[in-house]
PDB file of C-alpha atoms and ligand atoms in Angstrom:
ATOM      1  CA  UNK A 678     105.228 158.419  87.197  1.00  0.00           C
ATOM      2  CA  UNK A 679     104.825 157.119  90.720  1.00  0.00           C
ATOM      3  CA  UNK A 680     101.289 156.017  89.952  1.00  0.00           C
ATOM      4  CA  UNK A 681     102.450 154.139  86.830  1.00  0.00           C
ATOM      5  CA  UNK A 682     105.079 152.297  88.852  1.00  0.00           C
ATOM      6  CA  UNK A 683     102.480 151.425  91.476  1.00  0.00           C
ATOM      7  CA  UNK A 684     100.116 150.030  88.831  1.00  0.00           C
ATOM      8  CA  UNK A 685     102.926 147.943  87.334  1.00  0.00           C
ATOM      9  CA  UNK A 686     103.915 146.571  90.743  1.00  0.00           C
ATOM     10  CA  UNK A 687     100.292 145.819  91.535  1.00  0.00           C
ATOM     11  CA  UNK A 688      99.856 143.947  88.244  1.00  0.00           C
ATOM     12  CA  UNK A 689     103.037 141.984  88.895  1.00  0.00           C
ATOM     13  CA  UNK A 690     101.857 141.027  92.393  1.00  0.00           C
ATOM     14  CA  UNK A 691      98.476 139.963  91.021  1.00  0.00           C
ATOM     15  CA  UNK A 692     100.196 137.773  88.430  1.00  0.00           C
ATOM     16  CA  UNK A 693     102.361 136.065  91.056  1.00  0.00           C
ATOM     17  CA  UNK A 694      99.311 135.466  93.251  1.00  0.00           C
ATOM     18  CA  UNK A 695      97.360 133.979  90.330  1.00  0.00           C
ATOM     19  CA  UNK A 696     100.220 131.655  89.417  1.00  0.00           C
ATOM     20  CA  UNK A 697     100.555 130.514  93.038  1.00  0.00           C
ATOM     21  CA  UNK A 698      96.826 129.838  93.386  1.00  0.00           C
ATOM     22  CA  UNK A 699      96.525 127.906  90.129  1.00  0.00           C
ATOM     23  CA  UNK A 700      99.714 126.011  90.893  1.00  0.00           C
ATOM     24  CA  UNK A 701      98.292 124.918  94.245  1.00  0.00           C
ATOM     25  CA  UNK A 702      95.006 123.919  92.597  1.00  0.00           C
ATOM     26  CA  UNK A 703      96.776 121.829  89.965  1.00  0.00           C
ATOM     27  CA  UNK A 704      98.912 120.149  92.616  1.00  0.00           C
ATOM     28  CA  UNK A 705      95.811 119.341  94.676  1.00  0.00           C
ATOM     29  CA  UNK A 706      94.037 117.904  91.627  1.00  0.00           C
ATOM     30  CA  UNK A 707      97.051 115.743  90.814  1.00  0.00           C
ATOM     31  CA  UNK A 708      97.106 114.466  94.384  1.00  0.00           C
ATOM     32  CA  UNK A 709      93.401 113.727  94.359  1.00  0.00           C
ATOM     33  CA  UNK A 710      93.333 112.080  90.933  1.00  0.00           C
ATOM     34  CA  UNK A 711      96.601 110.260  91.361  1.00  0.00           C
ATOM     35  CA  UNK A 712      98.183 108.071  93.926  1.00  0.00           C
ATOM     36  CA  UNK A 713      96.441 109.300  97.070  1.00  0.00           C
ATOM     37  CA  UNK A 714      92.901 108.543  95.857  1.00  0.00           C
ATOM     38  CA  UNK A 715      93.818 105.121  94.482  1.00  0.00           C
ATOM     39  CA  UNK A 716      95.823 104.242  97.554  1.00  0.00           C
ATOM     40  CA  UNK A 717      92.813 104.198  99.790  1.00  0.00           C
ATOM     41  CA  UNK A 718      90.573 102.484  97.265  1.00  0.00           C
ATOM     42  CA  UNK A 719      92.239  99.323  95.929  1.00  0.00           C
ATOM     43  CA  UNK A 720      93.937  96.442  97.705  1.00  0.00           C
ATOM     44  CA  UNK A 721      94.252  95.401 101.317  1.00  0.00           C
ATOM     45  CA  UNK A 722      94.870  92.442 103.562  1.00  0.00           C
ATOM     46  CA  UNK A 723      94.026  88.922 102.383  1.00  0.00           C
ATOM     47  CA  UNK A 724      94.212  85.404 103.768  1.00  0.00           C
ATOM     48  CA  UNK A 725      94.625  82.756 101.076  1.00  0.00           C
ATOM     49  CA  UNK A 726      96.247  79.380 100.343  1.00  0.00           C
ATOM     50  CA  UNK A 727      99.121  78.886  97.902  1.00  0.00           C
ATOM     51  CA  UNK A 728      99.575  76.069  95.383  1.00  0.00           C
ATOM     52  CA  UNK A 729     101.417  73.957  97.967  1.00  0.00           C
ATOM     53  CA  UNK A 730      98.482  74.255 100.394  1.00  0.00           C
ATOM     54  CA  UNK A 731     100.262  76.733 102.695  1.00  0.00           C
ATOM     55  CA  UNK A 732      98.289  79.587 104.322  1.00  0.00           C
ATOM     56  CA  UNK A 733      99.522  82.959 103.080  1.00  0.00           C
ATOM     57  CA  UNK A 734      98.579  86.565 103.639  1.00  0.00           C
ATOM     58  CA  UNK A 735      99.479  89.861 101.964  1.00  0.00           C
ATOM     59  CA  UNK A 736     102.077  90.311 104.718  1.00  0.00           C
ATOM     60  CA  UNK A 737     104.080  87.419 103.231  1.00  0.00           C
ATOM     61  CA  UNK A 738     104.657  89.537 100.115  1.00  0.00           C
ATOM     62  CA  UNK A 739     105.339  92.841 101.897  1.00  0.00           C
ATOM     63  CA  UNK A 740     108.593  94.511 100.905  1.00  0.00           C
ATOM     64  CA  UNK A 741     108.251  93.674  97.217  1.00  0.00           C
ATOM     65  CA  UNK A 742     106.063  95.311  94.595  1.00  0.00           C
ATOM     66  CA  UNK A 743     103.299  92.931  93.479  1.00  0.00           C
ATOM     67  CA  UNK A 744     101.769  92.398  90.064  1.00  0.00           C
ATOM     68  CA  UNK A 745      98.365  90.816  90.738  1.00  0.00           C
ATOM     69  CA  UNK A 746      95.780  89.246  88.469  1.00  0.00           C
ATOM     70  CA  UNK A 747      92.454  87.662  89.440  1.00  0.00           C
ATOM     71  CA  UNK A 748      91.058  84.940  87.179  1.00  0.00           C
ATOM     72  CA  UNK A 749      90.503  81.199  86.970  1.00  0.00           C
ATOM     73  CA  UNK A 750      92.290  78.259  85.418  1.00  0.00           C
ATOM     74  CA  UNK A 751      89.311  77.037  83.361  1.00  0.00           C
ATOM     75  CA  UNK A 752      89.054  80.426  81.637  1.00  0.00           C
ATOM     76  CA  UNK A 753      89.166  79.720  77.889  1.00  0.00           C
ATOM     77  CA  UNK A 754      90.860  82.906  76.713  1.00  0.00           C
ATOM     78  CA  UNK A 755      91.184  86.115  78.727  1.00  0.00           C
ATOM     79  CA  UNK A 756      93.029  84.764  81.781  1.00  0.00           C
ATOM     80  CA  UNK A 757      95.798  82.900  79.935  1.00  0.00           C
ATOM     81  CA  UNK A 758      96.287  85.928  77.681  1.00  0.00           C
ATOM     82  CA  UNK A 759      96.682  88.300  80.634  1.00  0.00           C
ATOM     83  CA  UNK A 760      98.955  85.928  82.562  1.00  0.00           C
ATOM     84  CA  UNK A 761     101.118  85.603  79.472  1.00  0.00           C
ATOM     85  CA  UNK A 762     101.230  89.406  79.128  1.00  0.00           C
ATOM     86  CA  UNK A 763     102.335  89.695  82.771  1.00  0.00           C
ATOM     87  CA  UNK A 764     105.067  87.109  82.219  1.00  0.00           C
ATOM     88  CA  UNK A 765     106.224  88.798  79.020  1.00  0.00           C
ATOM     89  CA  UNK A 766     106.298  92.228  80.719  1.00  0.00           C
ATOM     90  CA  UNK A 767     108.441  90.783  83.531  1.00  0.00           C
ATOM     91  CA  UNK A 768     110.788  89.207  80.994  1.00  0.00           C
ATOM     92  CA  UNK A 769     111.223  92.616  79.343  1.00  0.00           C
ATOM     93  CA  UNK A 770     112.069  94.238  82.685  1.00  0.00           C
ATOM     94  CA  UNK A 771     115.183  92.110  83.103  1.00  0.00           C
ATOM     95  CA  UNK A 772     116.795  92.388  86.537  1.00  0.00           C
ATOM     96  CA  UNK A 773     114.168  94.899  87.798  1.00  0.00           C
ATOM     97  CA  UNK A 774     111.624  92.074  87.556  1.00  0.00           C
ATOM     98  CA  UNK A 775     113.449  90.145  90.267  1.00  0.00           C
ATOM     99  CA  UNK A 776     112.101  92.493  92.946  1.00  0.00           C
ATOM    100  CA  UNK A 777     108.511  92.098  91.687  1.00  0.00           C
ATOM    101  CA  UNK A 778     106.234  89.320  92.958  1.00  0.00           C
ATOM    102  CA  UNK A 779     103.709  88.201  90.335  1.00  0.00           C
ATOM    103  CA  UNK A 780     100.487  86.802  91.821  1.00  0.00           C
ATOM    104  CA  UNK A 781      97.512  84.975  90.353  1.00  0.00           C
ATOM    105  CA  UNK A 782      94.476  84.822  92.637  1.00  0.00           C
ATOM    106  CA  UNK A 783      91.670  82.519  91.567  1.00  0.00           C
ATOM    107  CA  UNK A 784      88.050  83.589  91.677  1.00  0.00           C
ATOM    108  CA  UNK A 785      86.994  79.934  91.253  1.00  0.00           C
ATOM    109  CA  UNK A 786      88.107  78.273  94.519  1.00  0.00           C
ATOM    110  CA  UNK A 787      85.683  75.383  93.990  1.00  0.00           C
ATOM    111  CA  UNK A 788      87.601  74.003  91.013  1.00  0.00           C
ATOM    112  CA  UNK A 789      90.950  75.765  91.494  1.00  0.00           C
ATOM    113  CA  UNK A 790      92.417  73.622  94.239  1.00  0.00           C
ATOM    114  CA  UNK A 791      96.097  74.066  95.167  1.00  0.00           C
ATOM    115  CA  UNK A 792      96.891  71.037  92.955  1.00  0.00           C
ATOM    116  CA  UNK A 793      94.990  72.478  89.992  1.00  0.00           C
ATOM    117  CA  UNK A 794      96.796  75.822  90.420  1.00  0.00           C
ATOM    118  CA  UNK A 795     100.178  74.113  90.662  1.00  0.00           C
ATOM    119  CA  UNK A 796      99.771  72.397  87.305  1.00  0.00           C
ATOM    120  CA  UNK A 797      98.234  75.461  85.609  1.00  0.00           C
ATOM    121  CA  UNK A 798     100.772  78.008  86.821  1.00  0.00           C
ATOM    122  CA  UNK A 799     103.693  76.039  85.408  1.00  0.00           C
ATOM    123  CA  UNK A 800     102.711  77.459  82.013  1.00  0.00           C
ATOM    124  CA  UNK A 801     103.506  81.036  83.044  1.00  0.00           C
ATOM    125  CA  UNK A 802     106.253  83.007  84.788  1.00  0.00           C
ATOM    126  CA  UNK A 803     108.469  80.725  86.946  1.00  0.00           C
ATOM    127  CA  UNK A 804     107.986  82.974  90.004  1.00  0.00           C
ATOM    128  CA  UNK A 805     104.206  83.364  89.585  1.00  0.00           C
ATOM    129  CA  UNK A 806     102.571  82.584  92.941  1.00  0.00           C
ATOM    130  CA  UNK A 807      99.087  81.127  92.530  1.00  0.00           C
ATOM    131  CA  UNK A 808      96.580  81.524  95.324  1.00  0.00           C
ATOM    132  CA  UNK A 809      93.205  80.065  96.210  1.00  0.00           C
ATOM    133  CA  UNK A 810      91.271  79.739  99.479  1.00  0.00           C
ATOM    134  CA  UNK A 811      87.793  79.255 100.824  1.00  0.00           C
ATOM    135  CA  UNK A 812      84.932  80.919  98.959  1.00  0.00           C
ATOM    136  CA  UNK A 813      84.861  83.588 101.712  1.00  0.00           C
ATOM    137  CA  UNK A 814      88.615  84.213 101.583  1.00  0.00           C
ATOM    138  CA  UNK A 815      88.531  84.591  97.810  1.00  0.00           C
ATOM    139  CA  UNK A 816      85.465  86.839  97.963  1.00  0.00           C
ATOM    140  CA  UNK A 817      87.226  89.035 100.513  1.00  0.00           C
ATOM    141  CA  UNK A 818      90.366  89.406  98.412  1.00  0.00           C
ATOM    142  CA  UNK A 819      88.336  90.089  95.252  1.00  0.00           C
ATOM    143  CA  UNK A 820      86.236  92.691  97.041  1.00  0.00           C
ATOM    144  CA  UNK A 821      89.231  94.646  98.268  1.00  0.00           C
ATOM    145  CA  UNK A 822      90.576  94.792  94.705  1.00  0.00           C
ATOM    146  CA  UNK A 823      87.097  95.611  93.359  1.00  0.00           C
ATOM    147  CA  UNK A 824      87.109  92.484  91.239  1.00  0.00           C
ATOM    148  CA  UNK A 825      83.706  91.439  89.915  1.00  0.00           C
ATOM    149  CA  UNK A 826      82.958  87.791  89.128  1.00  0.00           C
ATOM    150  CA  UNK A 827      79.809  85.763  88.524  1.00  0.00           C
ATOM    151  CA  UNK A 828      79.004  82.329  87.178  1.00  0.00           C
ATOM    152  CA  UNK A 829      77.395  82.041  83.792  1.00  0.00           C
ATOM    153  CA  UNK A 830      75.344  79.067  82.712  1.00  0.00           C
ATOM    154  CA  UNK A 831      76.924  76.599  80.361  1.00  0.00           C
ATOM    155  CA  UNK A 832      75.657  76.754  76.767  1.00  0.00           C
ATOM    156  CA  UNK A 833      74.940  73.044  76.950  1.00  0.00           C
ATOM    157  CA  UNK A 834      72.006  72.292  79.266  1.00  0.00           C
ATOM    158  CA  UNK A 835      73.089  68.661  79.653  1.00  0.00           C
ATOM    159  CA  UNK A 836      76.579  69.665  80.775  1.00  0.00           C
ATOM    160  CA  UNK A 837      77.645  68.583  84.268  1.00  0.00           C
ATOM    161  CA  UNK A 838      77.149  71.077  87.114  1.00  0.00           C
ATOM    162  CA  UNK A 839      80.858  71.830  87.392  1.00  0.00           C
ATOM    163  CA  UNK A 840      81.036  72.805  83.737  1.00  0.00           C
ATOM    164  CA  UNK A 841      80.550  76.564  84.055  1.00  0.00           C
ATOM    165  CA  UNK A 842      82.246  79.765  82.997  1.00  0.00           C
ATOM    166  CA  UNK A 843      82.823  82.903  85.031  1.00  0.00           C
ATOM    167  CA  UNK A 844      82.293  86.459  83.940  1.00  0.00           C
ATOM    168  CA  UNK A 845      84.950  88.566  85.584  1.00  0.00           C
ATOM    169  CA  UNK A 846      86.741  91.876  85.488  1.00  0.00           C
ATOM    170  CA  UNK A 847      90.241  91.602  84.087  1.00  0.00           C
ATOM    171  CA  UNK A 848      92.831  94.032  85.433  1.00  0.00           C
ATOM    172  CA  UNK A 849      96.479  93.575  86.323  1.00  0.00           C
ATOM    173  CA  UNK A 850      97.255  95.546  89.497  1.00  0.00           C
ATOM    174  CA  UNK A 851     100.655  96.984  90.332  1.00  0.00           C
ATOM    175  CA  UNK A 852     101.031  97.341  94.090  1.00  0.00           C
ATOM    176  CA  UNK A 853     103.908  99.075  95.876  1.00  0.00           C
ATOM    177  CA  UNK A 854     106.328  97.299  98.206  1.00  0.00           C
ATOM    178  CA  UNK A 855     104.255  98.563 101.158  1.00  0.00           C
ATOM    179  CA  UNK A 856     101.175  96.827  99.703  1.00  0.00           C
ATOM    180  CA  UNK A 857      99.472 100.017  98.543  1.00  0.00           C
ATOM    181  CA  UNK A 858      98.004 100.577  95.101  1.00  0.00           C
ATOM    182  CA  UNK A 859     100.134 102.157  92.361  1.00  0.00           C
ATOM    183  CA  UNK A 860      98.269 101.551  89.095  1.00  0.00           C
ATOM    184  CA  UNK A 861      96.467  98.955  87.043  1.00  0.00           C
ATOM    185  CA  UNK A 862      96.479  97.724  83.463  1.00  0.00           C
ATOM    186  CA  UNK A 863      93.353  97.145  81.428  1.00  0.00           C
ATOM    187  CA  UNK A 864      92.602  94.004  79.401  1.00  0.00           C
ATOM    188  CA  UNK A 865      94.816  93.535  76.374  1.00  0.00           C
ATOM    189  CA  UNK A 866      97.624  95.818  77.543  1.00  0.00           C
ATOM    190  CA  UNK A 867     100.696  95.220  75.421  1.00  0.00           C
ATOM    191  CA  UNK A 868     103.540  93.620  77.461  1.00  0.00           C
ATOM    192  CA  UNK A 869     105.972  96.271  76.225  1.00  0.00           C
ATOM    193  CA  UNK A 870     103.680  99.087  77.417  1.00  0.00           C
ATOM    194  CA  UNK A 871     103.115  97.276  80.718  1.00  0.00           C
ATOM    195  CA  UNK A 872     106.865  96.899  81.260  1.00  0.00           C
ATOM    196  CA  UNK A 873     107.418 100.562  80.449  1.00  0.00           C
ATOM    197  CA  UNK A 874     104.852 101.768  82.982  1.00  0.00           C
ATOM    198  CA  UNK A 875     106.094  99.379  85.673  1.00  0.00           C
ATOM    199  CA  UNK A 876     109.629 100.695  85.119  1.00  0.00           C
ATOM    200  CA  UNK A 877     108.371 104.274  85.552  1.00  0.00           C
ATOM    201  CA  UNK A 878     106.803 103.412  88.921  1.00  0.00           C
ATOM    202  CA  UNK A 879     109.724 101.489  90.404  1.00  0.00           C
TER     203      UNK A 879
HETATM  204 NI1   NI W1474      89.230  84.753  82.578  1.00  0.00          NI
END
């Protein structure tokens, strides 16, 4: 009888230990795969110029979550689609959207002057801040967000030199109020789904 009770107690203790160990492992995995890993990897300081020609840095947006997209104003399709999706997601968020700063950072500083950005950005969300800079400043910002971009040759060989397209990665980044990475949205994310996920993070 005593032995049976001992075996039962031992089995119970083993079960509790197993649950504790697997629980800790799952928690660690979640930490590694979730916020902590991404936090170190995406985003960081930048020095850029806004559409009024003013120097700005990431510190100017600190204290508000940011929704950031990298692209260029001459982009024929993907960029306007994503900027529209961002605007539509913000519209769906109602008053929550007021705390979020939407940002468009060009990867084509040669053509996207502050003036060019000012006229282009009027087509999207009224609070969308559009940023450019020197080629080095833009490259630095793109690198910290792991944004890839490269010029492609125009189809027309007789086209002027400034008639080029850019291949580029297309992600919308959601950054926390402290400037650290929260999540990102892939190309073609539905505005409703984007709004839903933003709401869950804020
Ligand atoms: Ni584009």
